Tab-separated table of N, CA and C and ligand atoms in Angstrom:
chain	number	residue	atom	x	y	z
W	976	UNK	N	5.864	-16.995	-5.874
W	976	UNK	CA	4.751	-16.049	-5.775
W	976	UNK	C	5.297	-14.614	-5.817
W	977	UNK	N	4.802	-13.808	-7.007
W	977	UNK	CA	5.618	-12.537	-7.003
W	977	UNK	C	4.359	-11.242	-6.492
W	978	UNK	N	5.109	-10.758	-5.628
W	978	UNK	CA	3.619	-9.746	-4.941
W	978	UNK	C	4.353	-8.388	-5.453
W	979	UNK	N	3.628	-7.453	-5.119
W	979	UNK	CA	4.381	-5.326	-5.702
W	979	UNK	C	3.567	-4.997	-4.263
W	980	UNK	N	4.887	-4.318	-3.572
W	980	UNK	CA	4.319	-3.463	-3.053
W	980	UNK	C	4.327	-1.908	-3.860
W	981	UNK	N	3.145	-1.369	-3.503
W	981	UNK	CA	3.257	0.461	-4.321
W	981	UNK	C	2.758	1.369	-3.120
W	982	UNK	N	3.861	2.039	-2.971
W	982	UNK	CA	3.438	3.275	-2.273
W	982	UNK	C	2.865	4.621	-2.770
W	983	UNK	N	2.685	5.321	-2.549
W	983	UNK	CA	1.669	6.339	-3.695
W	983	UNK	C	2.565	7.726	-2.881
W	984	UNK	N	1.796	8.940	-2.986
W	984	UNK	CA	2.509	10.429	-2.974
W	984	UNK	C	3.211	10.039	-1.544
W	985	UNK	N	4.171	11.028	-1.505
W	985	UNK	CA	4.660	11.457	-0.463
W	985	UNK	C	5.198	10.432	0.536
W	986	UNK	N	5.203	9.688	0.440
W	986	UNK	CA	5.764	7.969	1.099
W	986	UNK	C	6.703	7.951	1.027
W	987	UNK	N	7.384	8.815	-0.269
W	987	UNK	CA	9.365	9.119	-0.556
W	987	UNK	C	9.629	9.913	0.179
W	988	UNK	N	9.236	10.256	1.729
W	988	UNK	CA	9.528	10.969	2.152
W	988	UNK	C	9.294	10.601	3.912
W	989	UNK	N	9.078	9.127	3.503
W	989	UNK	CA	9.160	8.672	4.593
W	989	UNK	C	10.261	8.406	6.119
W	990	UNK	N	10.380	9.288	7.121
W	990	UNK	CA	11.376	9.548	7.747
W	990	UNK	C	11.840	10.684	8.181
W	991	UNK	N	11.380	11.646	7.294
W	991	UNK	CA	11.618	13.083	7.394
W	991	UNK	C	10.137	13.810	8.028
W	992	UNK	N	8.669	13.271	6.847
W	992	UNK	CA	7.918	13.837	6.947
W	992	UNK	C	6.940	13.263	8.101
W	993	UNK	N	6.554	14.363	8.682
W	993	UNK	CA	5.409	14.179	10.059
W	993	UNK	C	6.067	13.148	10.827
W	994	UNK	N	7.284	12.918	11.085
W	994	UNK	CA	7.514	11.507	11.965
W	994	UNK	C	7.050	11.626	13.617
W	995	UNK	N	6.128	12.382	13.861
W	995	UNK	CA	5.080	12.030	14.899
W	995	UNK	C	4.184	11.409	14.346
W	996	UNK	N	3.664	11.043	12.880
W	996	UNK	CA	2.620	10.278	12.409
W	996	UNK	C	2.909	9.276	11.922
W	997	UNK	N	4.470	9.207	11.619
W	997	UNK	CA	4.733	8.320	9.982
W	997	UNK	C	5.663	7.553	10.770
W	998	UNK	N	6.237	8.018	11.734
W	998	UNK	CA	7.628	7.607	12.521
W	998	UNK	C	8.842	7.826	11.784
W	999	UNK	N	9.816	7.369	11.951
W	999	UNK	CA	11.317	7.809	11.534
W	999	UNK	C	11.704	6.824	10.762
W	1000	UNK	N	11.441	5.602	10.133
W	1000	UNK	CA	11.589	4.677	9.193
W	1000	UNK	C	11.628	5.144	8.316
W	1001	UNK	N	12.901	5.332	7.240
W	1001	UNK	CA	12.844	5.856	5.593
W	1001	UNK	C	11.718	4.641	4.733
W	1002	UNK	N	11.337	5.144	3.616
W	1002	UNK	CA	11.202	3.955	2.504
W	1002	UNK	C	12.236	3.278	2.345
W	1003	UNK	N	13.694	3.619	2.285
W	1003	UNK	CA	14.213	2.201	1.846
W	1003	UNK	C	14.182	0.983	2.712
W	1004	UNK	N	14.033	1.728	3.820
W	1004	UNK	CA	14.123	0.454	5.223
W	1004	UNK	C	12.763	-0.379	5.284
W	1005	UNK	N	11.877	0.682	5.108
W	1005	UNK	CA	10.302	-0.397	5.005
W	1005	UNK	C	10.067	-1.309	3.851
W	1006	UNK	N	10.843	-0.985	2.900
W	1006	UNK	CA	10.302	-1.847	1.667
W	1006	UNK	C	11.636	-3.042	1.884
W	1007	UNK	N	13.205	-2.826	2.367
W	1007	UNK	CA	13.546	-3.601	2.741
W	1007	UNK	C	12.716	-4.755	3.668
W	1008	UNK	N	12.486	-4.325	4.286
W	1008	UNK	CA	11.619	-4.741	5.633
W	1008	UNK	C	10.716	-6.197	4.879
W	1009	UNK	N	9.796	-5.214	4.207
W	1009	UNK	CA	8.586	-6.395	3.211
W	1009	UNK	C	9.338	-6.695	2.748
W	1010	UNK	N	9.991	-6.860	1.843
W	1010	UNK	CA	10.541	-7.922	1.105
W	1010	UNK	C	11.239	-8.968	1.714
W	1011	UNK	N	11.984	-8.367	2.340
W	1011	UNK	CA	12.741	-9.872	3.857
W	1011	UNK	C	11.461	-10.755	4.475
W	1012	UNK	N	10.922	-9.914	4.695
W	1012	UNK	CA	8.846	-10.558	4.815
W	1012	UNK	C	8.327	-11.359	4.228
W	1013	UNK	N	8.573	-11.061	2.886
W	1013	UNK	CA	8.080	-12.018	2.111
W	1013	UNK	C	8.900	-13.318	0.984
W	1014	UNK	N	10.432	-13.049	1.415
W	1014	UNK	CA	10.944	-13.900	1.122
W	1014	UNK	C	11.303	-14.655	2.194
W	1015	UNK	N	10.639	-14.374	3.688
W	1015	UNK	CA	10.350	-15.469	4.508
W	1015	UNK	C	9.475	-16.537	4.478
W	1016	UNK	N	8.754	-15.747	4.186
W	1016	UNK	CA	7.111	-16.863	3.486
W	1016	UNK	C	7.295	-17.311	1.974
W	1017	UNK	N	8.605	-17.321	1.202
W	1017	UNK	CA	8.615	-17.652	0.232
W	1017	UNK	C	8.226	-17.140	-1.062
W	1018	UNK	N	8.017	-16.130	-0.964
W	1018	UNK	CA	7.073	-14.658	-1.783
W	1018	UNK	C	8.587	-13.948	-2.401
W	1019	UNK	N	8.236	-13.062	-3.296
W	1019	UNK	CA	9.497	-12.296	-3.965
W	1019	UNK	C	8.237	-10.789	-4.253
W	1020	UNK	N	9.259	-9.830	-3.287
W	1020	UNK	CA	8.487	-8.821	-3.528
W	1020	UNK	C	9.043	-7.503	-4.323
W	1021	UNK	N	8.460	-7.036	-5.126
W	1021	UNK	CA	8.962	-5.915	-5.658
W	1021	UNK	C	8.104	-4.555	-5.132
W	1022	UNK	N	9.281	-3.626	-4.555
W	1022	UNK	CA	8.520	-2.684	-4.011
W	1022	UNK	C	8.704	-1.506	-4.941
W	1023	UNK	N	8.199	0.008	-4.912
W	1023	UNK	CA	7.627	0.485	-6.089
W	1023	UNK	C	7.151	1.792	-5.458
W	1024	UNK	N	7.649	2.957	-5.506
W	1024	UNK	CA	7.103	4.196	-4.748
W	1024	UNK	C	6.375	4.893	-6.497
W	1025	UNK	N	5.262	5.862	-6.281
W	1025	UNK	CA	5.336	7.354	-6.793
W	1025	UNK	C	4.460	8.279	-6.663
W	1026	UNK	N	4.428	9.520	-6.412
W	1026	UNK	CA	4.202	10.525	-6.567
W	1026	UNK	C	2.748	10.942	-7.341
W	1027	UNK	N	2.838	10.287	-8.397
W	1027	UNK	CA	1.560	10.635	-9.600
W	1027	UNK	C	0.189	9.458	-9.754
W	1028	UNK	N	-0.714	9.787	-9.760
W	1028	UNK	CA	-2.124	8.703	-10.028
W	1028	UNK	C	-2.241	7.597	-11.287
W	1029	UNK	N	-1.518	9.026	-12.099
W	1029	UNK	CA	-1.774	7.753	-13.276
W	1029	UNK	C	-0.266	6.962	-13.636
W	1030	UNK	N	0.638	7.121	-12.873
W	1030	UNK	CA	1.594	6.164	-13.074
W	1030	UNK	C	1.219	5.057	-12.126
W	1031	UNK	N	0.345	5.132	-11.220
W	1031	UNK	CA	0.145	4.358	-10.445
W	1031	UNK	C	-0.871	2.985	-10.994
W	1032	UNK	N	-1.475	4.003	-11.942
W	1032	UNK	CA	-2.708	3.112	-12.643
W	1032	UNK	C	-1.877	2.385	-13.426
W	1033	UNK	N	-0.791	2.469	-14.092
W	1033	UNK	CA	-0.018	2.157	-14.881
W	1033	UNK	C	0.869	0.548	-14.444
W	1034	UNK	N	1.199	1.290	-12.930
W	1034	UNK	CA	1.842	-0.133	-12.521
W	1034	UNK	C	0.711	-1.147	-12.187
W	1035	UNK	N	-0.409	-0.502	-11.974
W	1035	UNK	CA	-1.029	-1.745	-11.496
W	1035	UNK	C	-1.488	-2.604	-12.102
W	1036	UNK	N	-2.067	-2.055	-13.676
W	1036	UNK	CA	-2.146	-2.264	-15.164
W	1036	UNK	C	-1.145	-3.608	-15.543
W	1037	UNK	N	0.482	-2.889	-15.368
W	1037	UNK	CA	1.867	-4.058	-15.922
W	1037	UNK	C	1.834	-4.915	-14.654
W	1038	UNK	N	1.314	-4.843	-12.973
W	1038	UNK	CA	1.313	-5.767	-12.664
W	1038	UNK	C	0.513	-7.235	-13.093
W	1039	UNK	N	-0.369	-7.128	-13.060
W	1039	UNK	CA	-1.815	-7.687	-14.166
W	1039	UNK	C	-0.781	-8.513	-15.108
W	1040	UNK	N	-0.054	-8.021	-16.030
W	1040	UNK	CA	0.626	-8.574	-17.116
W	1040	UNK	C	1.414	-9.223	-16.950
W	1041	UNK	N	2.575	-9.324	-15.694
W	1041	UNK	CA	3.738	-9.367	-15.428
W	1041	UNK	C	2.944	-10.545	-14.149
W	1042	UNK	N	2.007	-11.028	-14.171
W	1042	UNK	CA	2.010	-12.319	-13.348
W	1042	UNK	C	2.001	-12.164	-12.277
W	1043	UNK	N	2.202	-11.082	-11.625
W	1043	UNK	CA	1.948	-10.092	-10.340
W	1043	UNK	C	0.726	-11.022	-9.204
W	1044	UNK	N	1.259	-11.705	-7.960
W	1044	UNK	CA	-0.236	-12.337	-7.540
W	1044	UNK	C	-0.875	-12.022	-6.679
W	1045	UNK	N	0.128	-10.718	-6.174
W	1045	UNK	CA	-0.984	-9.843	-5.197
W	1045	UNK	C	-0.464	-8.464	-5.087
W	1046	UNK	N	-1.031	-7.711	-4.728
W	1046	UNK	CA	-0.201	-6.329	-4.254
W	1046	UNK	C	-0.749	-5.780	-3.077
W	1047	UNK	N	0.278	-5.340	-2.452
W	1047	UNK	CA	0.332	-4.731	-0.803
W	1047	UNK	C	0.572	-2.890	-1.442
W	1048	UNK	N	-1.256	-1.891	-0.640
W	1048	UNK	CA	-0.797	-1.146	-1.797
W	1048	UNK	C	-1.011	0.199	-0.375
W	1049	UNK	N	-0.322	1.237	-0.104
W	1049	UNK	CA	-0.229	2.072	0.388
W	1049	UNK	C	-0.828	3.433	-0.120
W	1050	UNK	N	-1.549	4.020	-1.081
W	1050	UNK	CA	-2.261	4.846	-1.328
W	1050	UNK	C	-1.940	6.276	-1.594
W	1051	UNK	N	-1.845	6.475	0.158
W	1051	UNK	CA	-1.301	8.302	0.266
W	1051	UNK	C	-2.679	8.607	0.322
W	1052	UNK	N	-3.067	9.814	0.347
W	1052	UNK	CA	-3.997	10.735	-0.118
W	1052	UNK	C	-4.584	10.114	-1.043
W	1053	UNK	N	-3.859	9.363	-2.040
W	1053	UNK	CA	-5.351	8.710	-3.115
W	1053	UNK	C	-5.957	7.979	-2.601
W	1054	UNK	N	-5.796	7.455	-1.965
W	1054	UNK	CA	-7.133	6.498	-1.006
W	1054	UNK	C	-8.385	7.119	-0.817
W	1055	UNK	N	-8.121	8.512	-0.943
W	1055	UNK	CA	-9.314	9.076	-0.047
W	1055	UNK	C	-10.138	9.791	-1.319
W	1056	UNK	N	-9.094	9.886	-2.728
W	1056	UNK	CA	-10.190	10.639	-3.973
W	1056	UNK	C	-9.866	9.573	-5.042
W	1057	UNK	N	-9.177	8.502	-5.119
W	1057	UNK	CA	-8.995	7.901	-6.303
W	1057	UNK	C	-9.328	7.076	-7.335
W	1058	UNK	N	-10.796	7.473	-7.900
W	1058	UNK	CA	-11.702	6.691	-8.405
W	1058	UNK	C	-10.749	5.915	-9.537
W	1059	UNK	N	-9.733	6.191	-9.991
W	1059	UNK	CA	-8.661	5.973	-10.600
W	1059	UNK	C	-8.201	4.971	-10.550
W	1060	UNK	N	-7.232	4.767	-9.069
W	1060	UNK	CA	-7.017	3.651	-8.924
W	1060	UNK	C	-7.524	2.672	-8.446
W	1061	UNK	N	-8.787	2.664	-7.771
W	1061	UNK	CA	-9.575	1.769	-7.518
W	1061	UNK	C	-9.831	1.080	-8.926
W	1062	UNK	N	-10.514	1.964	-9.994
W	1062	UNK	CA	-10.554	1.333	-10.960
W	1062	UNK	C	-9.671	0.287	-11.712
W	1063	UNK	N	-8.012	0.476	-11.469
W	1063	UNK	CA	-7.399	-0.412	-11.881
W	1063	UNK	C	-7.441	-1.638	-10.962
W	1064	UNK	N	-7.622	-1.469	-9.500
W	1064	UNK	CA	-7.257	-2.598	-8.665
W	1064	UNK	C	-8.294	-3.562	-9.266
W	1065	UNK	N	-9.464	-2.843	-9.636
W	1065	UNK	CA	-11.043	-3.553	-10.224
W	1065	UNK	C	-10.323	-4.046	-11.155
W	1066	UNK	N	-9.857	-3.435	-12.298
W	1066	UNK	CA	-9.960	-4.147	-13.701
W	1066	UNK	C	-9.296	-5.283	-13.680
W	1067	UNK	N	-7.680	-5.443	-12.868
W	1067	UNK	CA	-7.120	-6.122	-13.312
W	1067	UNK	C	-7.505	-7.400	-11.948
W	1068	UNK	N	-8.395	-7.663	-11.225
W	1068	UNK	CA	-9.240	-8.224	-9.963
W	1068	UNK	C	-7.951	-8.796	-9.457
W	1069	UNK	N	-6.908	-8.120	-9.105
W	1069	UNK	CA	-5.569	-8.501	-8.446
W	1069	UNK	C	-6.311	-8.503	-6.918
W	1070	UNK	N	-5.875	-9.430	-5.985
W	1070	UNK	CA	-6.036	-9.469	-4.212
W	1070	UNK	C	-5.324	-8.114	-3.651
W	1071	UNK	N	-5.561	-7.747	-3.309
W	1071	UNK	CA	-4.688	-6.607	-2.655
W	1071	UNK	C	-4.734	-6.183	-1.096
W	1072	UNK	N	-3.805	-6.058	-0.320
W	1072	UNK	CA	-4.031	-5.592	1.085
W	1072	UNK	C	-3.812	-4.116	0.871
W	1073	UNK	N	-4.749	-3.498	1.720
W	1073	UNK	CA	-4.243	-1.706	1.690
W	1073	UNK	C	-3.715	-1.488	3.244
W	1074	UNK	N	-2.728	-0.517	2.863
W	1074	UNK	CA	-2.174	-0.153	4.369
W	1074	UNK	C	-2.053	1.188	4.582
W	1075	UNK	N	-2.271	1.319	6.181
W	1075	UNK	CA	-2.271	2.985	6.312
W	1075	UNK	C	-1.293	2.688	7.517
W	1076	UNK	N	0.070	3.961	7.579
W	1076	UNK	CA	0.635	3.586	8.868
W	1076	UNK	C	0.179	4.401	10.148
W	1077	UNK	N	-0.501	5.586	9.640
W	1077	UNK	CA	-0.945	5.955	10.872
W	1077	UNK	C	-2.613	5.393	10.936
W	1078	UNK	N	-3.581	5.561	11.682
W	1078	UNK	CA	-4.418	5.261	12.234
W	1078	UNK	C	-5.479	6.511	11.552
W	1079	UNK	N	-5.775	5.945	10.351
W	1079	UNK	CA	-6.701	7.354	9.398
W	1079	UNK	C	-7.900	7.552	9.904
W	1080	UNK	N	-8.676	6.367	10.973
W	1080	UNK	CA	-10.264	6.804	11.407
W	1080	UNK	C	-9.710	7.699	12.623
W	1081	UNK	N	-8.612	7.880	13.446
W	1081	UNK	CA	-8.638	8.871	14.773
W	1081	UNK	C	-8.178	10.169	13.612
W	1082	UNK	N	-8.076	10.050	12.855
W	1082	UNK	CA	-7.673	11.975	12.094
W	1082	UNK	C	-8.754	12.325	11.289
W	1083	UNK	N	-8.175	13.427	10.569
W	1083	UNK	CA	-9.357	14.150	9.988
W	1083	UNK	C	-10.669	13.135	9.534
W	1084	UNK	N	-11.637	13.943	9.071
W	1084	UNK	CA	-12.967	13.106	8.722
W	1084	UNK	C	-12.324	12.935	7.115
W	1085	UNK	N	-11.540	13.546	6.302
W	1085	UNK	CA	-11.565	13.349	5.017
W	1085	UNK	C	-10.779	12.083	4.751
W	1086	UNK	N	-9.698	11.611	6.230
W	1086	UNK	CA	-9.140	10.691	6.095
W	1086	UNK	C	-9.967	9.362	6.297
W	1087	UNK	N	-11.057	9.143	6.515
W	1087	UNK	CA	-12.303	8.265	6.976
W	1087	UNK	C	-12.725	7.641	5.861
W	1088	UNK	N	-12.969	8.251	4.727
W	1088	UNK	CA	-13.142	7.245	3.228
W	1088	UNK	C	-12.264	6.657	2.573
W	1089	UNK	N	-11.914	5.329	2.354
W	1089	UNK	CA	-11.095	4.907	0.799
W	1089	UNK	C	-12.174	4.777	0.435
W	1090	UNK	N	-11.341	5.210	-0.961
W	1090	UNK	CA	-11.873	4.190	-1.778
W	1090	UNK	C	-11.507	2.949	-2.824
W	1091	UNK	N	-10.475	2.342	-1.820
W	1091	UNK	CA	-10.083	0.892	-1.865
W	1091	UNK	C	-10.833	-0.327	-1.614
W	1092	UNK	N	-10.905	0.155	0.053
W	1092	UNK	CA	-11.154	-0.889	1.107
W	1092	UNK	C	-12.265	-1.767	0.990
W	1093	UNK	N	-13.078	-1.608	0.066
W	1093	UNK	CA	-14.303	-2.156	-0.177
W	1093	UNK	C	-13.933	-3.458	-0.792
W	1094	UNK	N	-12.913	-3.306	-1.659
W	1094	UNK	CA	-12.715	-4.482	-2.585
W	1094	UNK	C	-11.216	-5.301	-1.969
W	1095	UNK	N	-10.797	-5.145	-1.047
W	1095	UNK	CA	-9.424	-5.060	-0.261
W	1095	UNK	C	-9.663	-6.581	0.378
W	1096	UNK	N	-8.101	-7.071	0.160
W	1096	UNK	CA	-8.774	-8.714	0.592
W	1096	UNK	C	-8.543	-8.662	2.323
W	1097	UNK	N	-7.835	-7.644	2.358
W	1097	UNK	CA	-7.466	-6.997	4.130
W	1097	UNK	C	-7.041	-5.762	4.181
W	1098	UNK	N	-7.541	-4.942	5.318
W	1098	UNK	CA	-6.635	-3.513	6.004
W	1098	UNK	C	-6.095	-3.649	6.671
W	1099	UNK	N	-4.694	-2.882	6.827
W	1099	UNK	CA	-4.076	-2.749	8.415
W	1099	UNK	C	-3.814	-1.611	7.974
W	1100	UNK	N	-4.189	-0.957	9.242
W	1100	UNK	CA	-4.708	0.141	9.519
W	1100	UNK	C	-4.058	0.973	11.297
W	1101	UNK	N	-3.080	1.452	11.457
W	1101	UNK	CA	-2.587	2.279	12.417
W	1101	UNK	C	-1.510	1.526	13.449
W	1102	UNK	N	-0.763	0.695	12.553
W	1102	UNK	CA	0.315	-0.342	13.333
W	1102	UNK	C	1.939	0.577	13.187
W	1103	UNK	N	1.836	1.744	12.509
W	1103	UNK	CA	3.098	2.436	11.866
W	1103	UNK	C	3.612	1.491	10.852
W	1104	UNK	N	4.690	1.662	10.597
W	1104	UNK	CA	5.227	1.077	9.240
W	1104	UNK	C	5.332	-0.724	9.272
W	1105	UNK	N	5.671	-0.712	10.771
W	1105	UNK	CA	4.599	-2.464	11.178
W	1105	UNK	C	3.565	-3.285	10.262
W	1106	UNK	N	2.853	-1.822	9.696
W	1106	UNK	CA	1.998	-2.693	8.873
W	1106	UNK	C	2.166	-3.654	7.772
W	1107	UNK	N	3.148	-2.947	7.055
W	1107	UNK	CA	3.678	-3.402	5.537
W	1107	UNK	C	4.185	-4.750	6.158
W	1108	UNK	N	4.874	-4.948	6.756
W	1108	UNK	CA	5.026	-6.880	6.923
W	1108	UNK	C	4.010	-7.802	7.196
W	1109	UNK	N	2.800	-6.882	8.329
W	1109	UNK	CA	1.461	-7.398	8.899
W	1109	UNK	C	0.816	-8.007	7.456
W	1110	UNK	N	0.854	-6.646	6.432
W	1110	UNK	CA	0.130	-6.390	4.999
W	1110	UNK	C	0.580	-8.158	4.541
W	1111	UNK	N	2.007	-8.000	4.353
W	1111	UNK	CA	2.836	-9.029	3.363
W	1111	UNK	C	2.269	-10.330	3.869
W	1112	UNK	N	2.135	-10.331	5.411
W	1112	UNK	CA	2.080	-12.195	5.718
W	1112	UNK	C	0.752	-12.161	5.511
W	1113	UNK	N	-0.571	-11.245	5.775
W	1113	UNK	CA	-1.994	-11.641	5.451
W	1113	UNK	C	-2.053	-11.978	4.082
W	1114	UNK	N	-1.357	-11.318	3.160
W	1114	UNK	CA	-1.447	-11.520	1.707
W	1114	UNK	C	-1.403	-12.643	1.363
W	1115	UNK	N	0.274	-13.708	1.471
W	1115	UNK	CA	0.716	-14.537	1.285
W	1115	UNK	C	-0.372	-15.879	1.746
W	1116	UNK	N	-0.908	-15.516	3.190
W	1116	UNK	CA	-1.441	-16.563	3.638
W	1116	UNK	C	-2.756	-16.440	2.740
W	1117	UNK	N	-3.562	-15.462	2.321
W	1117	UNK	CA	-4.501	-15.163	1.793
W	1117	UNK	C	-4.168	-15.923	-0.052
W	1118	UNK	N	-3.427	-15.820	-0.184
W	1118	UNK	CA	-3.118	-16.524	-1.197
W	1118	UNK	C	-2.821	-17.709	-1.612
W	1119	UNK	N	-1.891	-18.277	-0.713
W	1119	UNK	CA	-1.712	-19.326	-0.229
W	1119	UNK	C	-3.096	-20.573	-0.207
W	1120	UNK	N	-4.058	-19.839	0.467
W	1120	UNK	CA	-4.956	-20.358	0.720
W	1120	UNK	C	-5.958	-20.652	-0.577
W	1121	UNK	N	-5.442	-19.823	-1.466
W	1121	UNK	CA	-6.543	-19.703	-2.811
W	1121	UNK	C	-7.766	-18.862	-2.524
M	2428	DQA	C1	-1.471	7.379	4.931
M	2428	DQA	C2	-2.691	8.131	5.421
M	2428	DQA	C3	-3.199	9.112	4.365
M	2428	DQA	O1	-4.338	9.805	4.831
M	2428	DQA	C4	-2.119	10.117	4.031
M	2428	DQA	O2	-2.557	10.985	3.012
M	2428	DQA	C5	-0.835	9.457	3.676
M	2428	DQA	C6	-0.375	8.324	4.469
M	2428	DQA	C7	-0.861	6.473	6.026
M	2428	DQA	O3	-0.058	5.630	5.676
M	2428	DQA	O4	-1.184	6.620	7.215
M	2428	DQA	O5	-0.116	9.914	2.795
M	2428	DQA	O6	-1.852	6.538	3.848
């Protein structure tokens, strides 16, 4: 079972930035993290940072192609405007868990909308970087299950 995790803006900067919000975990350690996660449950994960919307649409697009059977997807800020990538999670009707590591309903009100979560086969939502493994085993079992 091959899952993608994708992290979206500013996630490469995980460790440095706001670590009163984000905590002190780099990306390489969290995506280490999921993947040990999910090659516990028997899963092979490829994890996947960037910066830009439409490269994002892009991977989610070649996941679709590439046999991809779920994705664990972290957002950033596009969660909250990305008619974009919602649209790809739609087109290509991949399962997807979305994750936020801080807790987006106690902060701002702009952090209060995805526009993922509607179509999201699960959230975790304010566990810190905890989540991304939480993300990986709901997936697997969610899949698992058919
Ligand atoms: C985030 C929450 C978003 O509002 C923010 O823009 C991020 C990180 C989180 O993981 O808590 O970049 O998705």
């Amino acid at each position: 079972m091959k899952l993608l995790l994708i992290n979206g803006p500013n996630l490469n900067l995980l460790g440095l930035r706001e670590p009163a919000t984000y905590g002190h975990a780099t990306l390489a350690e969290v995506e280490r993290a999921a993947a040990a996660e999910a090659a516990r449950m028997g899963a092979e994960l490829a994890p996947w940072q960037s910066n830009h919307e439409g490269a994002i649409v892009e991977r989610i697009h070649a996941a679709h192609t590439e046999g991809v059977a779920g994705i664990v997807i972290n957002a950033g800020a596009y969660t909250h405007t990305s008619i974009a990538i919602r649209d790809a999670l739609a087109a290509t009707a991949l399962p997807f868990v979305e994750v936020h590591i801080s807790n987006v309903h106690a902060r701002e009100p702009f952090r209060h909308r995805s526009y993922l979560s509607a179509m999201a086969a699960g959230i975790v939502v304010g566990f810190g970087v905890d989540g991304y493994r939480l993300a990986v085993q709901g997936l697997v079992r969610r899949l698992s299950a058919g």
